[in-house]
Short mmCIF file of C-alpha atoms in Angstrom, two decimals:
data_model
loop_
_atom_site.label_atom_id
_atom_site.label_comp_id
_atom_site.label_asym_id
_atom_site.label_seq_id
_atom_site.Cartn_x
_atom_site.Cartn_y
_atom_site.Cartn_z
CA UNK A 16 -23.50 -13.13 74.67
CA UNK A 17 -21.53 -10.74 76.90
CA UNK A 18 -17.99 -9.67 75.99
CA UNK A 19 -15.98 -7.44 78.26
CA UNK A 20 -13.00 -5.48 76.64
CA UNK A 21 -11.93 -3.82 79.78
CA UNK A 22 -12.06 -4.27 83.42
CA UNK A 23 -14.25 -1.23 84.25
CA UNK A 24 -17.14 -2.39 82.23
CA UNK A 25 -16.83 -5.75 83.99
CA UNK A 26 -16.82 -4.20 87.38
CA UNK A 27 -19.75 -2.12 86.53
CA UNK A 28 -21.99 -5.20 85.62
CA UNK A 29 -20.94 -6.76 88.82
CA UNK A 30 -22.02 -3.79 90.86
CA UNK A 31 -25.19 -3.58 88.87
CA UNK A 32 -26.11 -7.15 89.81
CA UNK A 33 -25.29 -6.66 93.56
CA UNK A 34 -27.50 -3.59 93.48
CA UNK A 35 -30.38 -5.21 91.50
CA UNK A 36 -33.36 -5.18 93.95
CA UNK A 37 -35.58 -7.40 91.73
CA UNK A 38 -33.01 -10.35 91.94
CA UNK A 39 -32.97 -12.72 95.00
CA UNK A 40 -29.63 -13.58 96.56
CA UNK A 41 -29.55 -16.98 94.70
CA UNK A 42 -30.29 -15.22 91.36
CA UNK A 43 -27.54 -12.53 92.05
CA UNK A 44 -25.02 -15.51 92.90
CA UNK A 45 -25.86 -17.24 89.78
CA UNK A 46 -25.42 -14.04 87.79
CA UNK A 47 -22.13 -13.29 89.34
CA UNK A 48 -20.93 -16.76 88.50
CA UNK A 49 -21.94 -16.36 84.76
CA UNK A 50 -20.16 -12.99 84.62
CA UNK A 51 -16.94 -14.62 85.90
CA UNK A 52 -17.28 -17.27 83.22
CA UNK A 53 -17.92 -14.69 80.50
CA UNK A 54 -14.62 -12.88 81.30
CA UNK A 55 -13.14 -15.61 79.15
CA UNK A 56 -13.44 -15.83 75.49
CA UNK A 57 -15.35 -18.61 73.59
CA UNK A 58 -13.21 -21.57 72.54
CA UNK A 59 -13.57 -20.82 68.94
CA UNK A 60 -10.96 -19.55 66.42
CA UNK A 61 -11.54 -16.63 64.07
CA UNK A 62 -14.28 -14.04 63.69
CA UNK A 63 -16.86 -16.00 61.75
CA UNK A 64 -18.89 -16.99 64.79
CA UNK A 65 -18.85 -13.47 66.20
CA UNK A 66 -19.79 -11.93 62.80
CA UNK A 67 -22.82 -14.23 62.60
CA UNK A 68 -23.74 -13.50 66.28
CA UNK A 69 -23.74 -9.83 65.58
CA UNK A 70 -26.15 -10.31 62.58
CA UNK A 71 -28.38 -12.29 64.83
CA UNK A 72 -28.05 -15.47 62.59
CA UNK A 73 -26.51 -17.38 65.28
CA UNK A 74 -27.42 -17.52 69.09
CA UNK A 75 -25.66 -19.37 71.82
CA UNK A 76 -28.68 -18.96 74.32
CA UNK A 77 -26.33 -17.48 76.89
CA UNK A 78 -24.91 -20.79 77.75
CA UNK A 79 -21.57 -18.92 78.89
CA UNK A 80 -18.26 -18.72 77.23
CA UNK A 81 -16.69 -21.61 79.00
CA UNK A 82 -19.31 -24.16 79.80
CA UNK A 83 -18.15 -26.42 82.67
CA UNK A 84 -21.11 -28.88 82.88
CA UNK A 85 -23.48 -30.23 80.24
CA UNK A 86 -26.47 -28.10 79.55
CA UNK A 87 -29.07 -30.86 80.14
CA UNK A 88 -28.46 -33.98 82.41
CA UNK A 89 -30.76 -36.93 82.64
CA UNK A 90 -29.38 -39.14 85.59
CA UNK A 91 -30.16 -42.75 86.13
CA UNK A 92 -32.58 -42.18 88.94
CA UNK A 93 -33.60 -45.95 88.95
CA UNK A 94 -29.96 -46.70 89.79
CA UNK A 95 -30.13 -44.20 92.68
CA UNK A 96 -33.11 -45.81 94.43
CA UNK A 97 -31.87 -49.35 93.62
CA UNK A 98 -28.16 -48.86 94.73
CA UNK A 99 -27.93 -45.65 96.52
CA UNK A 100 -25.12 -43.19 96.11
CA UNK A 101 -21.68 -43.50 97.66
CA UNK A 102 -20.83 -39.79 97.24
CA UNK A 103 -23.90 -38.49 98.77
CA UNK A 104 -23.91 -41.35 101.57
CA UNK A 105 -27.33 -42.62 100.49
CA UNK A 106 -28.43 -46.17 100.99
CA UNK A 107 -30.62 -47.99 98.61
CA UNK A 108 -34.34 -46.89 99.20
CA UNK A 109 -36.37 -49.47 101.07
CA UNK A 110 -39.57 -47.52 101.36
CA UNK A 111 -41.50 -44.55 100.10
CA UNK A 112 -40.08 -42.08 102.63
CA UNK A 113 -36.50 -43.18 101.68
CA UNK A 114 -37.19 -43.12 98.05
CA UNK A 115 -38.52 -39.51 98.20
CA UNK A 116 -35.71 -38.40 100.55
CA UNK A 117 -32.97 -39.85 98.35
CA UNK A 118 -34.43 -38.15 95.34
CA UNK A 119 -34.72 -34.70 96.92
CA UNK A 120 -31.21 -34.82 98.11
CA UNK A 121 -29.93 -36.15 94.77
CA UNK A 122 -31.79 -33.34 92.89
CA UNK A 123 -29.81 -30.80 94.80
CA UNK A 124 -26.65 -32.09 93.29
CA UNK A 125 -27.66 -32.19 89.57
CA UNK A 126 -26.27 -29.28 87.50
CA UNK A 127 -27.55 -27.82 84.28
CA UNK A 128 -27.66 -24.56 82.37
CA UNK A 129 -30.24 -23.31 84.87
CA UNK A 130 -28.28 -24.46 88.18
CA UNK A 131 -31.22 -26.78 88.81
CA UNK A 132 -32.05 -30.27 87.61
CA UNK A 133 -33.99 -30.17 84.29
CA UNK A 134 -35.10 -33.75 84.60
CA UNK A 135 -36.30 -35.26 87.71
CA UNK A 136 -37.49 -38.63 86.25
CA UNK A 137 -40.59 -40.57 85.45
CA UNK A 138 -41.98 -40.13 88.86
CA UNK A 139 -44.67 -42.76 88.62
CA UNK A 140 -42.27 -45.41 87.36
CA UNK A 141 -39.82 -44.44 90.15
CA UNK A 142 -42.18 -44.32 93.12
CA UNK A 143 -44.82 -46.98 92.17
CA UNK A 144 -42.83 -49.84 93.54
CA UNK A 145 -42.85 -48.25 96.98
CA UNK A 146 -46.52 -47.53 97.50
CA UNK A 147 -47.87 -51.16 97.38
CA UNK A 148 -49.79 -51.77 100.37
CA UNK A 149 -49.89 -48.31 101.79
CA UNK A 150 -53.22 -46.31 102.44
CA UNK A 151 -53.84 -43.77 99.67
CA UNK A 152 -54.20 -40.97 102.13
CA UNK A 153 -50.53 -41.70 103.37
CA UNK A 154 -49.19 -41.88 99.82
CA UNK A 155 -51.08 -38.63 98.73
CA UNK A 156 -49.57 -36.69 101.84
CA UNK A 157 -46.09 -37.76 101.08
CA UNK A 158 -46.28 -37.03 97.38
CA UNK A 159 -47.94 -33.69 98.04
CA UNK A 160 -45.13 -32.63 100.23
CA UNK A 161 -42.51 -33.89 97.87
CA UNK A 162 -44.14 -31.80 95.08
CA UNK A 163 -44.17 -28.62 97.26
CA UNK A 164 -40.59 -29.20 98.31
CA UNK A 165 -39.49 -29.42 94.67
CA UNK A 166 -41.49 -26.23 93.66
CA UNK A 167 -39.99 -24.17 96.60
CA UNK A 168 -36.36 -25.32 96.21
CA UNK A 169 -36.15 -25.93 92.40
CA UNK A 170 -36.88 -22.30 91.49
CA UNK A 171 -36.82 -22.94 87.67
CA UNK A 172 -39.79 -24.37 85.61
CA UNK A 173 -37.45 -25.76 83.18
CA UNK A 174 -37.27 -28.62 85.70
CA UNK A 175 -39.26 -31.42 84.15
CA UNK A 176 -40.94 -34.74 85.27
CA UNK A 177 -42.69 -37.39 83.33
CA UNK A 178 -45.57 -39.79 83.81
CA UNK A 179 -47.25 -42.52 81.84
CA UNK A 180 -47.76 -44.03 79.45
CA UNK A 181 -49.52 -46.52 81.81
CA UNK A 182 -51.97 -45.34 84.54
CA UNK A 183 -50.54 -45.81 88.12
CA UNK A 184 -51.57 -44.94 91.65
CA UNK A 185 -48.78 -42.41 91.84
CA UNK A 186 -49.62 -40.88 88.36
CA UNK A 187 -53.31 -40.40 89.44
CA UNK A 188 -52.23 -38.77 92.75
CA UNK A 189 -49.82 -36.38 90.97
CA UNK A 190 -52.74 -35.38 88.55
CA UNK A 191 -55.09 -34.90 91.51
CA UNK A 192 -52.74 -32.40 93.21
CA UNK A 193 -51.71 -30.36 90.14
CA UNK A 194 -54.67 -28.02 90.20
CA UNK A 195 -54.77 -27.46 94.01
CA UNK A 196 -51.00 -26.88 94.29
CA UNK A 197 -50.85 -24.82 91.23
CA UNK A 198 -47.15 -24.97 91.17
CA UNK A 199 -44.78 -23.73 88.30
CA UNK A 200 -42.29 -26.42 89.03
CA UNK A 201 -42.09 -29.20 87.81
CA UNK A 202 -42.97 -28.97 84.26
CA UNK A 203 -44.80 -32.26 83.61
CA UNK A 204 -45.23 -34.34 80.52
CA UNK A 205 -47.56 -37.30 80.14
CA UNK A 206 -45.98 -39.83 77.79
CA UNK A 207 -49.13 -40.73 76.00
CA UNK A 208 -49.48 -43.99 73.91
CA UNK A 209 -52.94 -44.76 72.34
CA UNK A 210 -54.18 -48.12 73.45
CA UNK A 211 -51.97 -48.12 76.50
CA UNK A 212 -52.75 -44.92 78.14
CA UNK A 213 -56.54 -45.30 79.19
CA UNK A 214 -58.83 -42.42 77.98
CA UNK A 215 -60.06 -41.68 81.56
CA UNK A 216 -56.56 -41.11 82.66
CA UNK A 217 -55.72 -38.78 79.61
CA UNK A 218 -58.94 -36.89 80.21
CA UNK A 219 -58.01 -36.40 83.84
CA UNK A 220 -54.79 -34.94 82.54
CA UNK A 221 -56.61 -32.59 80.32
CA UNK A 222 -58.75 -31.39 83.22
CA UNK A 223 -55.62 -30.81 85.37
CA UNK A 224 -53.91 -28.81 82.60
CA UNK A 225 -56.84 -26.28 82.40
CA UNK A 226 -55.92 -25.06 85.78
CA UNK A 227 -52.15 -26.02 86.14
CA UNK A 228 -50.84 -25.91 82.39
CA UNK A 229 -49.62 -29.38 83.41
CA UNK A 230 -49.30 -32.14 81.96
CA UNK A 231 -48.39 -31.54 78.19
CA UNK A 232 -48.83 -34.72 75.91
CA UNK A 233 -45.87 -36.36 74.21
CA UNK A 234 -46.37 -38.95 71.53
CA UNK A 235 -44.48 -41.83 73.29
CA UNK A 236 -44.44 -44.30 70.56
CA UNK A 237 -43.09 -41.78 67.94
CA UNK A 238 -40.18 -40.76 70.15
CA UNK A 239 -39.36 -44.34 71.12
CA UNK A 240 -39.20 -45.34 67.50
CA UNK A 241 -36.63 -42.59 67.01
CA UNK A 242 -34.52 -43.81 69.98
CA UNK A 243 -34.84 -47.44 69.34
CA UNK A 244 -33.62 -49.53 72.34
CA UNK A 245 -32.38 -46.38 74.09
CA UNK A 246 -34.37 -45.01 76.95
CA UNK A 247 -35.32 -41.36 76.65
CA UNK A 248 -36.98 -38.69 78.79
CA UNK A 249 -38.62 -35.46 78.14
CA UNK A 250 -36.49 -32.54 79.99
CA UNK A 251 -36.39 -28.84 80.28
CA UNK A 252 -39.00 -27.39 77.88
CA UNK A 253 -39.81 -30.53 75.90
CA UNK A 254 -36.40 -31.81 75.05
CA UNK A 255 -36.34 -35.44 74.27
CA UNK A 256 -32.87 -36.71 75.30
CA UNK A 257 -31.14 -40.03 76.18
CA UNK A 258 -31.43 -41.07 79.72
CA UNK A 259 -28.18 -41.73 81.59
CA UNK A 260 -26.67 -38.87 79.54
CA UNK A 261 -28.37 -35.66 78.06
CA UNK A 262 -27.22 -32.88 76.00
CA UNK A 263 -23.72 -31.38 76.03
CA UNK A 264 -24.92 -28.03 74.48
CA UNK A 265 -27.82 -26.27 72.59
CA UNK A 266 -27.26 -23.45 70.32
CA UNK A 267 -29.42 -22.23 67.46
CA UNK A 268 -29.77 -20.58 64.16
CA UNK A 269 -32.36 -17.92 63.30
CA UNK A 270 -33.70 -18.85 59.92
CA UNK A 271 -35.40 -15.48 59.62
CA UNK A 272 -32.17 -13.58 59.98
CA UNK A 273 -30.30 -15.80 57.56
CA UNK A 274 -33.06 -15.14 54.91
CA UNK A 275 -32.85 -11.39 55.59
CA UNK A 276 -29.02 -11.44 54.97
CA UNK A 277 -29.72 -13.36 51.60
CA UNK A 278 -30.07 -11.57 48.28
CA UNK A 279 -32.27 -14.24 46.68
CA UNK A 280 -33.86 -17.70 47.31
CA UNK A 281 -30.79 -19.18 45.46
CA UNK A 282 -28.40 -17.13 47.65
CA UNK A 283 -30.12 -18.44 50.72
CA UNK A 284 -29.88 -22.19 49.80
CA UNK A 285 -26.51 -22.07 48.07
CA UNK A 286 -24.70 -19.71 50.10
CA UNK A 287 -25.89 -18.24 53.35
CA UNK A 288 -27.71 -21.14 54.88
CA UNK A 289 -24.79 -23.53 54.48
CA UNK A 290 -22.35 -21.10 55.75
CA UNK A 291 -24.39 -20.22 58.80
CA UNK A 292 -25.00 -24.02 59.49
CA UNK A 293 -21.38 -24.95 59.11
CA UNK A 294 -20.22 -22.06 61.35
CA UNK A 295 -22.76 -23.17 64.03
CA UNK A 296 -21.78 -26.85 63.90
CA UNK A 297 -18.03 -25.98 64.27
CA UNK A 298 -18.87 -23.77 67.26
CA UNK A 299 -20.84 -26.46 68.95
CA UNK A 300 -18.06 -28.95 68.35
CA UNK A 301 -15.57 -26.52 69.86
CA UNK A 302 -17.70 -26.04 73.03
CA UNK A 303 -18.17 -29.67 73.49
CA UNK A 304 -14.43 -30.35 73.12
CA UNK A 305 -13.76 -27.76 75.69
CA UNK A 306 -16.34 -29.20 77.99
CA UNK A 307 -15.01 -32.67 77.60
CA UNK A 308 -11.19 -32.04 77.62
CA UNK A 309 -10.69 -28.92 79.43
CA UNK A 310 -13.15 -28.93 82.34
CA UNK A 311 -13.34 -31.34 85.29
CA UNK A 312 -16.99 -32.63 84.89
CA UNK A 313 -16.43 -35.83 83.02
CA UNK A 314 -13.30 -36.53 84.88
CA UNK A 315 -14.21 -36.06 88.56
CA UNK A 316 -18.01 -35.44 88.87
CA UNK A 317 -19.75 -38.08 91.08
CA UNK A 318 -22.50 -38.50 88.49
CA UNK A 319 -19.92 -39.76 86.01
CA UNK A 320 -17.79 -41.71 88.44
CA UNK A 321 -20.56 -43.78 89.95
CA UNK A 322 -22.21 -44.29 86.50
CA UNK A 323 -25.38 -42.13 86.89
CA UNK A 324 -24.48 -40.56 83.62
CA UNK A 325 -22.12 -41.57 80.86
CA UNK A 326 -20.35 -39.27 78.33
CA UNK A 327 -21.28 -41.52 75.34
CA UNK A 328 -25.00 -40.86 76.09
CA UNK A 329 -24.68 -37.11 75.58
CA UNK A 330 -25.54 -35.40 72.37
CA UNK A 331 -25.28 -31.85 70.87
CA UNK A 332 -28.57 -30.06 70.12
CA UNK A 333 -28.79 -27.94 66.90
CA UNK A 334 -31.52 -25.47 67.44
CA UNK A 335 -33.83 -23.63 64.82
CA UNK A 336 -36.13 -20.79 65.23
CA UNK A 337 -37.94 -18.33 62.84
CA UNK A 338 -39.15 -20.64 60.07
CA UNK A 339 -42.28 -18.73 59.86
CA UNK A 340 -40.67 -15.40 59.03
CA UNK A 341 -38.04 -17.14 56.94
CA UNK A 342 -40.76 -18.54 54.50
CA UNK A 343 -42.33 -15.12 54.38
CA UNK A 344 -39.12 -13.48 53.45
CA UNK A 345 -37.96 -16.25 50.87
CA UNK A 346 -41.35 -15.94 49.07
CA UNK A 347 -41.26 -12.27 49.08
CA UNK A 348 -38.23 -12.49 46.69
CA UNK A 349 -40.95 -13.50 43.98
CA UNK A 350 -43.27 -10.86 45.32
CA UNK A 351 -45.71 -13.24 47.17
CA UNK A 352 -44.88 -12.94 50.78
CA UNK A 353 -46.70 -16.07 51.86
CA UNK A 354 -46.69 -17.63 55.33
CA UNK A 355 -46.95 -21.10 56.92
CA UNK A 356 -50.44 -22.41 57.31
CA UNK A 357 -51.79 -20.11 54.59
CA UNK A 358 -50.99 -21.86 51.39
CA UNK A 359 -49.33 -24.97 50.00
CA UNK A 360 -46.68 -22.99 48.35
CA UNK A 361 -45.57 -21.50 51.75
CA UNK A 362 -45.46 -24.94 53.39
CA UNK A 363 -43.67 -26.31 50.54
CA UNK A 364 -40.95 -23.62 51.04
CA UNK A 365 -40.88 -24.43 54.69
CA UNK A 366 -40.35 -28.10 53.92
CA UNK A 367 -37.58 -27.13 51.48
CA UNK A 368 -35.84 -25.10 54.06
CA UNK A 369 -35.95 -27.87 56.77
CA UNK A 370 -34.81 -30.53 54.37
CA UNK A 371 -31.69 -28.44 53.64
CA UNK A 372 -31.07 -27.82 57.34
CA UNK A 373 -31.54 -31.35 58.12
CA UNK A 374 -29.34 -32.67 55.38
CA UNK A 375 -26.43 -30.31 56.32
CA UNK A 376 -26.63 -30.96 60.02
CA UNK A 377 -26.73 -34.83 59.49
CA UNK A 378 -23.69 -34.59 57.12
CA UNK A 379 -21.63 -33.29 59.92
CA UNK A 380 -19.56 -36.03 61.88
CA UNK A 381 -18.97 -35.15 65.55
CA UNK A 382 -16.20 -36.64 67.66
CA UNK A 383 -18.82 -36.88 70.30
CA UNK A 384 -22.57 -37.50 70.32
CA UNK A 385 -21.71 -41.33 70.20
CA UNK A 386 -25.38 -42.39 71.06
CA UNK A 387 -26.76 -40.53 68.05
CA UNK A 388 -24.21 -41.95 65.59
CA UNK A 389 -21.97 -38.97 66.15
CA UNK A 390 -24.45 -36.56 64.90
CA UNK A 391 -26.28 -33.54 66.39
CA UNK A 392 -29.97 -33.69 67.02
CA UNK A 393 -32.19 -31.05 65.47
CA UNK A 394 -34.35 -29.13 68.01
CA UNK A 395 -37.14 -26.72 67.50
CA UNK A 396 -36.10 -24.16 70.14
CA UNK A 397 -38.76 -22.47 72.04
CA UNK A 398 -37.41 -18.82 71.90
CA UNK A 399 -35.46 -16.59 74.00
CA UNK A 400 -35.05 -12.89 75.20
CA UNK A 401 -34.68 -10.40 72.44
CA UNK A 402 -36.45 -12.76 69.92
CA UNK A 403 -38.53 -9.95 68.71
CA UNK A 404 -40.08 -10.76 65.36
CA UNK A 405 -38.71 -14.23 65.54
CA UNK A 406 -41.37 -17.15 66.04
CA UNK A 407 -40.17 -20.11 67.97
CA UNK A 408 -39.20 -23.26 66.14
CA UNK A 409 -41.41 -24.01 63.23
CA UNK A 410 -44.68 -22.64 64.68
CA UNK A 411 -47.12 -20.40 63.18
CA UNK A 412 -46.84 -16.80 64.47
CA UNK A 413 -49.31 -15.86 67.08
CA UNK A 414 -52.06 -13.64 65.72
CA UNK A 415 -51.98 -15.60 62.40
CA UNK A 416 -53.23 -18.98 63.63
CA UNK A 417 -55.78 -20.80 61.48
CA UNK A 418 -58.59 -22.93 62.79
CA UNK A 419 -57.23 -25.65 65.13
CA UNK A 420 -57.50 -28.42 62.81
CA UNK A 421 -55.73 -26.63 60.05
CA UNK A 422 -53.09 -25.50 62.64
CA UNK A 423 -52.44 -29.13 63.74
CA UNK A 424 -52.23 -30.29 60.08
CA UNK A 425 -49.60 -27.70 59.42
CA UNK A 426 -47.59 -28.55 62.42
CA UNK A 427 -47.53 -32.13 61.77
CA UNK A 428 -45.64 -31.52 58.56
CA UNK A 429 -42.68 -30.30 60.49
CA UNK A 430 -42.56 -32.26 63.65
CA UNK A 431 -40.73 -35.09 61.83
CA UNK A 432 -37.62 -33.03 61.51
CA UNK A 433 -36.99 -32.61 65.36
CA UNK A 434 -36.30 -35.85 67.21
CA UNK A 435 -34.98 -33.84 70.16
CA UNK A 436 -38.24 -31.89 70.58
CA UNK A 437 -40.85 -29.64 69.24
CA UNK A 438 -44.17 -28.62 70.46
CA UNK A 439 -47.37 -26.53 69.98
CA UNK A 440 -49.45 -25.08 72.86
CA UNK A 441 -53.17 -24.33 72.58
CA UNK A 442 -55.07 -22.23 75.30
CA UNK A 443 -58.78 -23.47 75.76
CA UNK A 444 -61.67 -21.66 77.17
CA UNK A 445 -63.69 -23.29 79.97
CA UNK A 446 -65.59 -25.77 77.70
CA UNK A 447 -62.47 -27.94 77.67
CA UNK A 448 -62.67 -28.58 81.31
CA UNK A 449 -66.30 -29.75 81.01
CA UNK A 450 -65.52 -31.88 77.77
CA UNK A 451 -61.98 -33.13 78.19
CA UNK A 452 -62.90 -36.22 75.99
CA UNK A 453 -63.05 -33.71 73.04
CA UNK A 454 -59.61 -32.35 73.81
CA UNK A 455 -58.30 -35.99 74.06
CA UNK A 456 -59.78 -36.73 70.65
CA UNK A 457 -58.00 -33.68 69.13
CA UNK A 458 -54.71 -34.79 70.68
CA UNK A 459 -55.13 -38.36 69.32
CA UNK A 460 -55.84 -37.00 65.87
CA UNK A 461 -52.75 -34.77 66.17
CA UNK A 462 -50.55 -37.70 66.97
CA UNK A 463 -51.87 -39.87 64.21
CA UNK A 464 -51.07 -36.99 61.86
CA UNK A 465 -47.37 -37.07 63.17
CA UNK A 466 -47.18 -34.52 65.77
CA UNK A 467 -44.73 -35.20 68.59
CA UNK A 468 -45.83 -32.94 71.39
CA UNK A 469 -48.87 -30.72 72.24
CA UNK A 470 -50.13 -29.07 75.26
CA UNK A 471 -53.24 -27.23 76.64
CA UNK A 472 -53.96 -24.81 79.28
CA UNK A 473 -56.89 -22.57 80.47
CA UNK A 474 -56.96 -19.26 78.79
CA UNK A 475 -58.14 -17.62 81.96
CA UNK A 476 -55.85 -19.48 84.34
CA UNK A 477 -53.00 -17.82 86.19
CA UNK A 478 -50.53 -20.57 85.34
CA UNK A 479 -49.81 -20.80 81.75
CA UNK A 480 -47.31 -22.40 79.37
CA UNK A 481 -45.11 -19.75 77.86
CA UNK A 482 -42.95 -21.36 75.22
CA UNK A 483 -42.24 -24.67 76.89
CA UNK A 484 -41.91 -23.83 80.40
CA UNK A 485 -44.50 -22.52 82.95
CA UNK A 486 -45.20 -19.22 84.41
CA UNK A 487 -47.72 -17.54 86.58
CA UNK A 488 -49.10 -14.43 85.03
CA UNK A 489 -49.25 -12.78 88.50
CA UNK A 490 -45.56 -13.46 89.07
CA UNK A 491 -44.68 -12.03 85.71
CA UNK A 492 -46.40 -8.75 86.72
CA UNK A 493 -44.75 -8.61 90.01
CA UNK A 494 -41.48 -8.94 88.48
CA UNK A 495 -42.29 -6.38 85.78
CA UNK A 496 -43.13 -4.01 88.72
CA UNK A 497 -39.69 -4.60 90.29
CA UNK A 498 -40.78 -7.18 92.88
CA UNK A 499 -38.73 -10.32 93.74
CA UNK A 500 -39.91 -13.67 92.42
CA UNK A 501 -38.38 -17.00 93.37
CA UNK A 502 -38.84 -18.51 90.00
CA UNK A 503 -35.76 -17.80 87.68
CA UNK A 504 -37.95 -18.37 84.58
CA UNK A 505 -40.20 -15.35 85.33
CA UNK A 506 -37.29 -13.14 84.22
CA UNK A 507 -37.17 -14.97 80.79
CA UNK A 508 -40.80 -14.72 80.22
CA UNK A 509 -40.98 -10.87 80.10
CA UNK A 510 -40.42 -10.58 76.39
CA UNK A 511 -42.52 -13.65 75.48
CA UNK A 512 -45.59 -12.40 77.52
CA UNK A 513 -45.44 -8.69 76.98
CA UNK A 514 -43.64 -8.29 73.68
CA UNK A 515 -44.07 -11.47 71.64
CA UNK A 516 -47.78 -11.89 72.15
CA UNK A 517 -47.90 -15.29 74.18
CA UNK A 518 -50.99 -13.91 76.03
CA UNK A 519 -52.64 -13.21 72.75
CA UNK A 520 -52.66 -16.92 71.39
CA UNK A 521 -55.91 -17.80 69.82
CA UNK A 522 -58.19 -19.41 72.38
CA UNK A 523 -59.72 -22.70 71.32
CA UNK A 524 -63.08 -24.14 71.99
CA UNK A 525 -63.30 -28.01 72.58
CA UNK A 526 -66.71 -28.21 71.18
CA UNK A 527 -66.10 -26.40 67.91
#
């Protein structure tokens, strides 16, 4: 959060941005726009929000003080290809070239918190109707160029595409190209469904992920059961959201900081946690109200006017981080100091915390979030800058991971709370590439236990999954040394990589 109390400090920050040699022109432009927005105050009354922000119990993830577009947008890309777009003067696509061209043009006009599209569709489903009868070499070349174009123009790996659960020609080609291209964008998820997704296709995805950190695996059926008859997509890091809509906002609470401000376990559950959750809920509602009623987006943006998104399909995302440290602090009141994954007592405390959060969040009735019964969705947030000593979501702290099977069993206890997304990431040594079937078996077992989302990547690869997004280690080093890097996400990865221990995750052996 930035607050400017005099014009000189504001001007100083503008000048610093203009002079920053590590930022590209586009990154400077985005930063300057954010500074202008943050010259306004948040649309909240009183000081409760600011007090809790200063104690680090609440975090707005730098969305800006006056949001003027939804944080995450999942447009109806099928409608685009089927009907075209009047505003962009695009005709319905009749062949593969026109489909790819329409998508690339459209992506340029989809806003988000990152200024780039965070969801570019289920690419195999979108493109498969246009490849029938074409030579594979022709299809491959077109899709390869399409992927290169996305990587070089959407400079942010929060951009997310989906494939699956069925095997397709387009899905296979995308998997084939991942390792060779080694692109950080787009982030990719395989919507996996046992009995529908062939083992050979899943194994191919595992092999690709060892070099490119893509794709991750989502438990398709679990999410679909949550969403019922509503279509969903995996966007941004691993956010499951309604299609033809998305998320108005995502803010989060730091459970560990709430525990630190509590005087006892009873104080945490009876006083501090309810107060912080309620303050956050009201803050989010105020932001959404401002976005819907005070800005022009839902009144005049072509995405709304032409039906590519609908206001009633947007939700609020209530984020959670720091469960690991929260449990350690709460159990320390009795002199134990236990942590998740180490004992049943610790896990039971974690479940008690999440039960309390879930109950409080679900008791709040929003004027908005129509598609989710006017409630906000819980989200296990992946972390952000300055999260020193705060583990993302409900994960086990890096450096304290148990064996993989115990790790998965523990994670599965908490995935049920987060219909809008939670995930765990596992680096593997080279045996995984030689034995992908073993990794697929691990993932199957994880999904049967109740995990929603899981990913793998090669421990020695340059491209890795940081928290939910992808970054090349070589790019992170360049930025650290003051060099410009086109990807925005490299900036956000600095703390995670070099202070929060992401590079020290426990490396798994597929044969163990």
